[in-house]
Amino acid sequence: MENQEWGYLPNDCWERIFRKVREDDERDLDSISLVSKQFLSISNRVKQNLTLNVNAHTLHLLPNILRRFRHIKSIVIETNIPKNIYDSIAVDRVLNHIARSRILLNLHALKFRCHIEALRDGFRALALSKNMKNNLKVLDCSGVMSMEDEDLVLIADLFPQLEELRIQADRYFGDDANIKDVGIRALAVKLKELKEIMIYCPLDAGFITDKSLRSLSKNCVKLRKIDLCISKADQHNVTEGGIDFVMCHSTNLTSLSLDLPLLQPSPSQFKKKPSPSHFAIGNGFANAKNLHSLTLGEALISNKHISLLAKAYPPLKKLELRRFSGDNSEIHGALKMLLHACQLTLEELSLRFWSLTNTDISDLAPYLSNLTSINLDGLFWLTSVTFYTLTKSCPLLEILTMANMKEQETDTFSPDFLHKNYRMRHLDISENPWLNDTILVNMGHVCPNLQFLCVSCCWRLTNVGIGEVLRRCPAITQLNINHLEVSNDIFGRYSDNSSKLNLKTLKARETQISDKGMAMIRNRCPNLQYLDIGFCKKVTDKGVMEVVKKCKRLRNICLDGCKKVSSSITLTHKTDNNHTNFKPKMSALPQNPTVLGCGAVTVDFLAAVEAYPKPDEKIRSTSLKIQGGGNAGNALTCAARLGLNPRLISKVADDAQGRGILEELEADGIDTSFLVVSKEGNSPFTYVIVDNQTKTRTCIHTPGFPPMIPDYLSKSSLSSALDGVRLVYFDGRLHETALVVGHEAKSRSIPILIDAEKKREGLDDLLNLSDYVVCSAKFPQAWTEASSIPSALLSMLLRLPNVKFVIVTLGGDGCIMLQRSATEGEQSEEIDIDCLLESLNQRKGSSNTAIPTCISSARTKLRANGIGTISGQLFIGTAEKIPPSELLDTTGAGDAFIGAVLYAICAGMQPETMLPFATQVAAASCRALGARTGLPHRTDPRLAPFLQQIS
């Protein structure tokens, strides 16, 4: 126990902690994932719900996202522009990606919040996956417009195991009623496992009759929930007979929601005298003995129905009665009787847009003692008296909504209201013209443990009331003050300006906040994560930057309509080791960012020592790190962090090292589905000794066994690996497999980049296939036997006629690149390439720039004595001079350089940008122990000057 590190917890303990965090707010996992690779990996496993905002600019990110979150159970798909046909195509492509994924084994719910056309092609693609066809339980198409009977038949055929289905019709794309009885019947007949169904028909988009309700009730014996919402009276022929049939025959029904504008008269056949096997029309609610949740629209709210419900004594937990505009006195007694009947079970009550008064609420209050949630939105005649009544009569109340109340009043606080409700955590009293500072402060006195407060559009409130209620309710984490006349002293001039608030979400749209108010937010809200200051016309770039720099947990800021905030503002949030960019000013990602790599992956055991040991000497390490390595693995990790979508062909064993390799690669977004995992043998690993004195490293490599052979890669896998690839990269290892991949890539005209680190078996054959070559410092002369590096580069271009450029990396001295030119340029006379390099070095010596730069020659005819001539252009890329105190480990610096070159080629960077960009990335990797620890992400501010230059 003496040697055990304090604070260590195994992964399974962290996973339990993260699961608890997820229960409160899954968004908090985003912040946790930034702490370390360990936390990133665990949070990836724990995350269950994923929201995808789909458009042309985000589609290419999807494969990496799906690989990162392997245990997702529910995916929500959103789009930005409602009813955009191009978004429908994009969402179809997303569904194709999901269908082809071999990773999402736990996915059971798909939800669409995108207002697009029906997705028939996407649904068919999903059903081709046996896993999706059998495991998909929840399909929410309430955001899919223009659904027709044909779509319902298709869904029923493709997804027979569905348990929950939500559908919506819309006439935006046509004039005919889209959803009718025939479609609902198809669903009812084929979806035997259906437990919940929601049908929403707005704007004449459907025509539903009793036949639909009867089909569902007869065929879907497991049905527990029906939700039917129809906007217009001429869109349906639902009668009391149909509702009665459902209530009598759906024995498992526990939740019913019927929002109809008008209840149609029952057909004549139901008006006959009922036989013993029939039921009396209109008495169906007498059978509501099993209902736990009930929602009724205005057409079904009557004294008869409410009385029948009360006599049935249903174990209701949730009751919602919407929009009753009739004579309240006619139904008040029945409502009171129903609340009394459900008093012991009822937890949630919603009476939106009724004409109740404070007196009515006081009369009902004795039967509301067990409620935890009450919604009284739109009850125009209520005042704060009802608030005091409910908070006193409902000791378990946690959520109260009293919005849109128009009655004028003065402060009615009295000694009778000196009670406290410690359970109340959510209060929405928005759009109340009677709400003033005094009333708000008194409400805060009653509910000291509030966590959510919405007072938007309460125009009589001032900074004083806001500040005082925050002082009285220090647990408030979400505050909505949209459209208030509050200004710079946003939290009240009487509050303690030095105290910190617990706000995580602040919505302050269309307020009078300026940069001074932003300074107060900066100083008072250190835990702020979400900030909305849309249309705050006095806020400038300065105020925004102040908040972003100080609020280290900020994840989202809305600036739409802020006219004094420039559209190109770069919002960089810097923490000790992380940089979070909200709207970085840089180039868009490459149009085709997919690259395929084939080569080595290993586990690196890195030990830093004061000095390299002498023979038979025992020394101690100064630090130890275990992480993934291998040239291909490192280079593709770098490319992934820069924004590319890498795929990798390699091989590991099914051992602890192999599983660790896969997990780390996947955490960085690399597609590992083409890696071969052998059941026997061992994964490759490398011991790396880092000499702190000489700043060098020594590698001792143990290859994996059995070795990779081309037979392990099937033709179908190779074809899939190369589909849509922009660039192929080989690190010179696994040469037999690499040659197979290289020939196939060449047949598809996919360019190839080779890492020529040293002479290896099969490397010459790969070089003959290459379009780009990046060499180590010793390789060019070793391969060509030329007398100098420039002459060797020229010789390589002569021997490899397909190569467009060759680069040699020189560590701290930067790099040299020779690029082939189709034309000779203005200068036609030959120039000795060694002399040209010397002149460029002289120009390099006169350059005093702090960041890496590039010095280039003109295009001309270059000569190397005894070798030949070539038309080309010579470049020198300078390297950052890293202070000795910051230079920790050069392991993988060359791989980082290659990863940056992969990105540069895909992005179309010119050599003048590519070379200093690549040396900057390599320099960043040298500032941490290990090949991957220091690899920068695309949002790293050190890369911004280069990324902004991409045309």
Short mmCIF file of C-alpha atoms in Angstrom, two decimals, residues 105-398:
data_model
loop_
_atom_site.label_atom_id
_atom_site.label_comp_id
_atom_site.label_asym_id
_atom_site.label_seq_id
_atom_site.Cartn_x
_atom_site.Cartn_y
_atom_site.Cartn_z
CA LEU A 105 -24.67 -3.15 -32.23
CA ASN A 106 -26.75 -1.52 -29.46
CA LEU A 107 -28.67 1.01 -31.56
CA HIS A 108 -32.39 0.62 -30.95
CA ALA A 109 -33.81 4.11 -31.51
CA LEU A 110 -33.75 6.54 -34.47
CA LYS A 111 -35.37 9.95 -34.18
CA PHE A 112 -35.70 12.66 -36.83
CA ARG A 113 -35.98 16.35 -35.97
CA CYS A 114 -35.35 17.66 -39.44
CA HIS A 115 -38.60 18.48 -41.34
CA ILE A 116 -37.63 16.67 -44.53
CA GLU A 117 -39.26 14.46 -47.12
CA ALA A 118 -39.87 10.76 -46.52
CA LEU A 119 -36.65 8.71 -46.42
CA ARG A 120 -37.56 5.58 -48.37
CA ASP A 121 -34.06 4.91 -49.73
CA GLY A 122 -32.51 5.43 -46.31
CA PHE A 123 -35.00 3.13 -44.63
CA ARG A 124 -34.37 0.40 -47.22
CA ALA A 125 -30.62 0.72 -46.64
CA LEU A 126 -31.13 0.34 -42.89
CA ALA A 127 -33.23 -2.79 -43.34
CA LEU A 128 -30.44 -4.44 -45.36
CA SER A 129 -28.57 -4.67 -42.07
CA LYS A 130 -29.94 -7.68 -40.21
CA ASN A 131 -28.86 -6.09 -36.94
CA MET A 132 -30.83 -2.89 -37.64
CA LYS A 133 -33.86 -4.75 -38.98
CA ASN A 134 -34.18 -6.89 -35.87
CA ASN A 135 -32.95 -4.53 -33.17
CA LEU A 136 -34.58 -1.22 -34.11
CA LYS A 137 -37.33 -0.73 -31.52
CA VAL A 138 -38.04 3.00 -31.68
CA LEU A 139 -38.62 5.01 -34.87
CA ASP A 140 -39.59 8.66 -34.42
CA CYS A 141 -40.58 10.17 -37.78
CA SER A 142 -42.40 13.13 -36.29
CA GLY A 143 -39.86 15.38 -38.05
CA VAL A 144 -40.23 13.62 -41.42
CA MET A 145 -42.73 15.52 -43.54
CA SER A 146 -44.95 14.33 -46.38
CA MET A 147 -45.32 10.81 -45.06
CA GLU A 148 -47.92 8.79 -46.95
CA ASP A 149 -49.63 5.44 -46.63
CA GLU A 150 -46.92 3.98 -48.88
CA ASP A 151 -44.29 5.00 -46.31
CA LEU A 152 -46.21 3.38 -43.48
CA VAL A 153 -46.48 0.12 -45.44
CA LEU A 154 -42.73 0.28 -46.12
CA ILE A 155 -41.91 0.85 -42.45
CA ALA A 156 -44.12 -2.05 -41.43
CA ASP A 157 -42.40 -4.36 -43.93
CA LEU A 158 -38.84 -3.26 -43.12
CA PHE A 159 -38.92 -3.04 -39.32
CA PRO A 160 -41.24 -5.73 -37.96
CA GLN A 161 -39.82 -5.54 -34.42
CA LEU A 162 -40.76 -1.91 -33.84
CA GLU A 163 -42.23 -1.18 -30.42
CA GLU A 164 -42.56 2.61 -30.65
CA LEU A 165 -43.52 4.62 -33.75
CA ARG A 166 -44.20 8.32 -34.23
CA ILE A 167 -45.41 9.60 -37.58
CA GLN A 168 -46.48 12.94 -39.00
CA ALA A 169 -48.14 14.01 -42.23
CA ASP A 170 -47.69 17.40 -43.88
CA ARG A 171 -49.13 18.91 -47.04
CA TYR A 172 -46.07 21.01 -47.77
CA PHE A 173 -45.07 18.64 -50.58
CA GLY A 174 -48.54 17.80 -51.93
CA ASP A 175 -52.25 18.52 -51.86
CA ASP A 176 -53.74 15.14 -50.99
CA ALA A 177 -54.35 13.74 -47.54
CA ASN A 178 -51.20 11.72 -46.91
CA ILE A 179 -52.07 9.37 -44.05
CA LYS A 180 -55.32 7.45 -44.13
CA ASP A 181 -56.82 4.30 -42.67
CA VAL A 182 -55.12 1.99 -45.17
CA GLY A 183 -51.65 2.99 -43.94
CA ILE A 184 -52.56 2.68 -40.27
CA ARG A 185 -54.11 -0.73 -40.94
CA ALA A 186 -50.85 -1.91 -42.58
CA LEU A 187 -48.94 -0.89 -39.48
CA ALA A 188 -51.43 -2.53 -37.15
CA VAL A 189 -51.44 -5.85 -39.03
CA LYS A 190 -47.64 -6.19 -39.37
CA LEU A 191 -46.23 -4.60 -36.22
CA LYS A 192 -47.22 -7.22 -33.68
CA GLU A 193 -44.73 -5.91 -31.09
CA LEU A 194 -46.02 -2.32 -31.24
CA LYS A 195 -46.46 -0.80 -27.79
CA GLU A 196 -46.61 2.94 -28.52
CA ILE A 197 -47.87 4.91 -31.51
CA MET A 198 -48.18 8.65 -32.13
CA ILE A 199 -50.03 10.02 -35.17
CA TYR A 200 -49.95 13.76 -35.89
CA CYS A 201 -51.95 15.14 -38.81
CA PRO A 202 -51.72 18.94 -39.21
CA LEU A 203 -52.94 21.11 -42.09
CA ASP A 204 -55.33 18.71 -43.86
CA ALA A 205 -52.53 16.16 -44.20
CA GLY A 206 -54.48 13.08 -43.18
CA PHE A 207 -57.89 11.57 -42.81
CA ILE A 208 -58.28 9.15 -39.89
CA THR A 209 -61.48 7.34 -38.94
CA ASP A 210 -62.62 4.85 -36.34
CA LYS A 211 -61.25 2.09 -38.62
CA SER A 212 -57.69 3.09 -37.67
CA LEU A 213 -58.43 2.93 -33.96
CA ARG A 214 -60.17 -0.41 -34.34
CA SER A 215 -57.27 -1.87 -36.37
CA LEU A 216 -54.74 -0.83 -33.76
CA SER A 217 -56.86 -2.12 -30.90
CA LYS A 218 -57.58 -5.49 -32.55
CA ASN A 219 -54.13 -6.31 -33.94
CA CYS A 220 -51.64 -4.67 -31.58
CA VAL A 221 -52.47 -6.54 -28.41
CA LYS A 222 -49.35 -5.20 -26.63
CA LEU A 223 -50.34 -1.59 -27.29
CA ARG A 224 -49.78 0.53 -24.19
CA LYS A 225 -49.89 4.07 -25.59
CA ILE A 226 -51.94 5.83 -28.28
CA ASP A 227 -51.33 9.49 -29.13
CA LEU A 228 -53.60 10.96 -31.83
CA CYS A 229 -53.45 14.66 -32.70
CA ILE A 230 -55.55 16.08 -35.56
CA SER A 231 -55.73 19.79 -36.33
CA LYS A 232 -58.98 20.27 -38.26
CA ALA A 233 -62.45 18.82 -37.94
CA ASP A 234 -62.68 17.77 -41.60
CA GLN A 235 -59.52 15.65 -41.30
CA HIS A 236 -61.11 12.79 -39.38
CA ASN A 237 -64.16 10.75 -38.68
CA VAL A 238 -63.27 9.66 -35.16
CA THR A 239 -66.37 9.15 -33.05
CA GLU A 240 -67.17 8.23 -29.49
CA GLY A 241 -67.80 4.71 -30.77
CA GLY A 242 -64.21 4.38 -31.96
CA ILE A 243 -62.84 5.71 -28.69
CA ASP A 244 -65.11 3.43 -26.70
CA PHE A 245 -63.90 0.44 -28.72
CA VAL A 246 -60.28 1.23 -27.84
CA MET A 247 -61.07 1.69 -24.15
CA CYS A 248 -62.89 -1.65 -24.00
CA HIS A 249 -60.58 -3.82 -26.13
CA SER A 250 -57.06 -2.49 -25.52
CA THR A 251 -56.57 -4.19 -22.20
CA ASN A 252 -52.87 -3.22 -21.93
CA LEU A 253 -53.48 0.46 -22.68
CA THR A 254 -51.97 2.67 -19.97
CA SER A 255 -51.50 5.96 -21.85
CA LEU A 256 -54.02 7.75 -24.07
CA SER A 257 -53.72 11.15 -25.75
CA LEU A 258 -56.56 12.41 -27.95
CA ASP A 259 -56.36 15.97 -29.23
CA LEU A 260 -59.25 16.44 -31.68
CA PRO A 261 -60.87 19.75 -32.70
CA LEU A 262 -64.29 18.12 -32.83
CA LEU A 263 -65.75 14.74 -31.93
CA GLN A 264 -67.74 13.43 -34.89
CA PRO A 265 -71.21 11.93 -34.28
CA SER A 266 -71.30 8.16 -34.02
CA PRO A 267 -72.52 6.23 -37.09
CA SER A 268 -76.07 5.01 -37.06
CA GLN A 269 -75.16 1.38 -36.45
CA PHE A 270 -73.86 2.29 -33.02
CA LYS A 271 -77.13 3.94 -32.03
CA LYS A 272 -78.96 0.66 -31.82
CA LYS A 273 -79.91 -0.65 -28.43
CA PRO A 274 -76.79 -2.37 -27.15
CA SER A 275 -76.85 -6.09 -26.61
CA PRO A 276 -75.07 -7.71 -23.64
CA SER A 277 -71.96 -8.09 -25.81
CA HIS A 278 -71.93 -4.39 -26.72
CA PHE A 279 -71.34 -1.26 -24.73
CA ALA A 280 -73.28 1.97 -24.47
CA ILE A 281 -71.96 4.67 -26.77
CA GLY A 282 -70.01 7.34 -24.90
CA ASN A 283 -69.36 5.25 -21.82
CA GLY A 284 -65.91 4.05 -22.85
CA PHE A 285 -64.09 6.11 -20.22
CA ALA A 286 -65.83 4.04 -17.57
CA ASN A 287 -63.35 1.31 -18.61
CA ALA A 288 -60.29 3.49 -18.03
CA LYS A 289 -59.30 1.50 -14.97
CA ASN A 290 -55.70 0.93 -16.12
CA LEU A 291 -54.79 4.38 -17.43
CA HIS A 292 -51.64 5.91 -15.96
CA SER A 293 -51.50 8.87 -18.36
CA LEU A 294 -54.36 10.74 -20.03
CA THR A 295 -54.35 13.76 -22.34
CA LEU A 296 -57.61 15.14 -23.72
CA GLY A 297 -58.18 18.00 -26.11
CA GLU A 298 -61.07 20.43 -25.91
CA ALA A 299 -63.50 18.25 -27.90
CA LEU A 300 -63.35 15.46 -25.31
CA ILE A 301 -63.45 17.60 -22.17
CA SER A 302 -66.99 17.36 -20.92
CA ASN A 303 -68.78 16.87 -17.63
CA LYS A 304 -69.85 13.37 -18.75
CA HIS A 305 -66.37 12.17 -19.72
CA ILE A 306 -64.66 13.60 -16.64
CA SER A 307 -67.32 12.10 -14.37
CA LEU A 308 -66.96 8.67 -15.98
CA LEU A 309 -63.21 8.85 -15.50
CA ALA A 310 -63.63 9.73 -11.83
CA LYS A 311 -65.97 6.77 -11.29
CA ALA A 312 -63.41 4.42 -12.90
CA TYR A 313 -60.79 5.40 -10.30
CA PRO A 314 -57.86 5.08 -12.74
CA PRO A 315 -54.34 5.07 -11.22
CA LEU A 316 -53.45 8.23 -13.14
CA LYS A 317 -49.95 9.60 -12.68
CA LYS A 318 -50.25 12.22 -15.41
CA LEU A 319 -53.35 14.19 -16.41
CA GLU A 320 -53.43 16.85 -19.12
CA LEU A 321 -56.63 18.64 -20.14
CA ARG A 322 -55.98 21.13 -22.96
CA ARG A 323 -57.88 24.23 -23.93
CA PHE A 324 -61.23 24.23 -22.14
CA SER A 325 -63.09 27.43 -23.03
CA GLY A 326 -66.56 26.46 -21.88
CA ASP A 327 -68.41 27.40 -18.71
CA ASN A 328 -66.03 26.44 -15.91
CA SER A 329 -68.85 26.03 -13.40
CA GLU A 330 -70.36 23.17 -15.44
CA ILE A 331 -67.22 21.02 -15.23
CA HIS A 332 -65.59 22.20 -11.99
CA GLY A 333 -67.37 19.62 -9.87
CA ALA A 334 -66.43 16.73 -12.15
CA LEU A 335 -62.79 17.88 -12.26
CA LYS A 336 -62.72 18.11 -8.49
CA MET A 337 -64.16 14.59 -8.25
CA LEU A 338 -61.52 13.23 -10.68
CA LEU A 339 -58.67 14.84 -8.76
CA HIS A 340 -60.02 13.41 -5.55
CA ALA A 341 -60.24 9.93 -7.13
CA CYS A 342 -56.60 10.11 -8.30
CA GLN A 343 -55.21 12.01 -5.34
CA LEU A 344 -52.90 9.23 -4.15
CA THR A 345 -51.37 8.47 -7.56
CA LEU A 346 -51.43 11.74 -9.54
CA GLU A 347 -47.97 13.32 -9.92
CA GLU A 348 -48.29 15.60 -12.99
CA LEU A 349 -51.19 17.92 -13.80
CA SER A 350 -51.55 20.21 -16.82
CA LEU A 351 -54.53 22.54 -17.28
CA ARG A 352 -53.31 24.75 -20.11
CA PHE A 353 -55.55 27.54 -21.44
CA TRP A 354 -58.44 27.14 -19.04
CA SER A 355 -60.46 29.98 -17.56
CA LEU A 356 -59.71 29.11 -13.93
CA THR A 357 -59.35 31.79 -11.24
CA ASN A 358 -57.37 31.96 -8.01
CA THR A 359 -60.51 30.84 -6.15
CA ASP A 360 -60.91 27.78 -8.39
CA ILE A 361 -57.30 26.74 -7.72
CA SER A 362 -57.75 27.21 -3.98
CA ASP A 363 -60.80 24.91 -4.12
CA LEU A 364 -58.82 22.20 -5.99
CA ALA A 365 -55.63 22.56 -3.94
CA PRO A 366 -56.53 20.04 -1.17
CA TYR A 367 -56.51 17.25 -3.80
CA LEU A 368 -53.09 18.17 -5.24
CA SER A 369 -50.91 17.29 -2.28
CA ASN A 370 -48.92 14.56 -4.07
CA LEU A 371 -48.20 16.50 -7.26
CA THR A 372 -44.59 17.03 -8.35
CA SER A 373 -45.36 18.97 -11.56
CA ILE A 374 -48.08 21.51 -12.42
CA ASN A 375 -48.52 23.37 -15.73
CA LEU A 376 -50.99 26.28 -15.72
CA ASP A 377 -49.77 27.97 -18.89
CA GLY A 378 -52.25 30.44 -20.38
CA LEU A 379 -54.65 30.68 -17.43
CA PHE A 380 -55.20 34.40 -17.90
CA TRP A 381 -56.99 35.14 -14.62
CA LEU A 382 -54.41 33.73 -12.22
CA THR A 383 -51.99 35.83 -10.17
CA SER A 384 -49.21 35.21 -7.67
CA VAL A 385 -51.87 34.16 -5.14
CA THR A 386 -52.07 30.83 -6.98
CA PHE A 387 -48.29 30.48 -6.72
CA TYR A 388 -48.39 30.87 -2.95
CA THR A 389 -51.39 28.53 -2.69
CA LEU A 390 -49.76 25.73 -4.68
CA THR A 391 -46.33 25.94 -3.08
CA LYS A 392 -48.00 25.66 0.32
CA SER A 393 -50.57 22.95 -0.55
CA CYS A 394 -48.18 20.81 -2.61
CA PRO A 395 -45.14 20.04 -0.44
CA LEU A 396 -43.72 17.63 -3.08
CA LEU A 397 -43.98 20.14 -5.93
CA GLU A 398 -40.77 20.39 -8.00
#
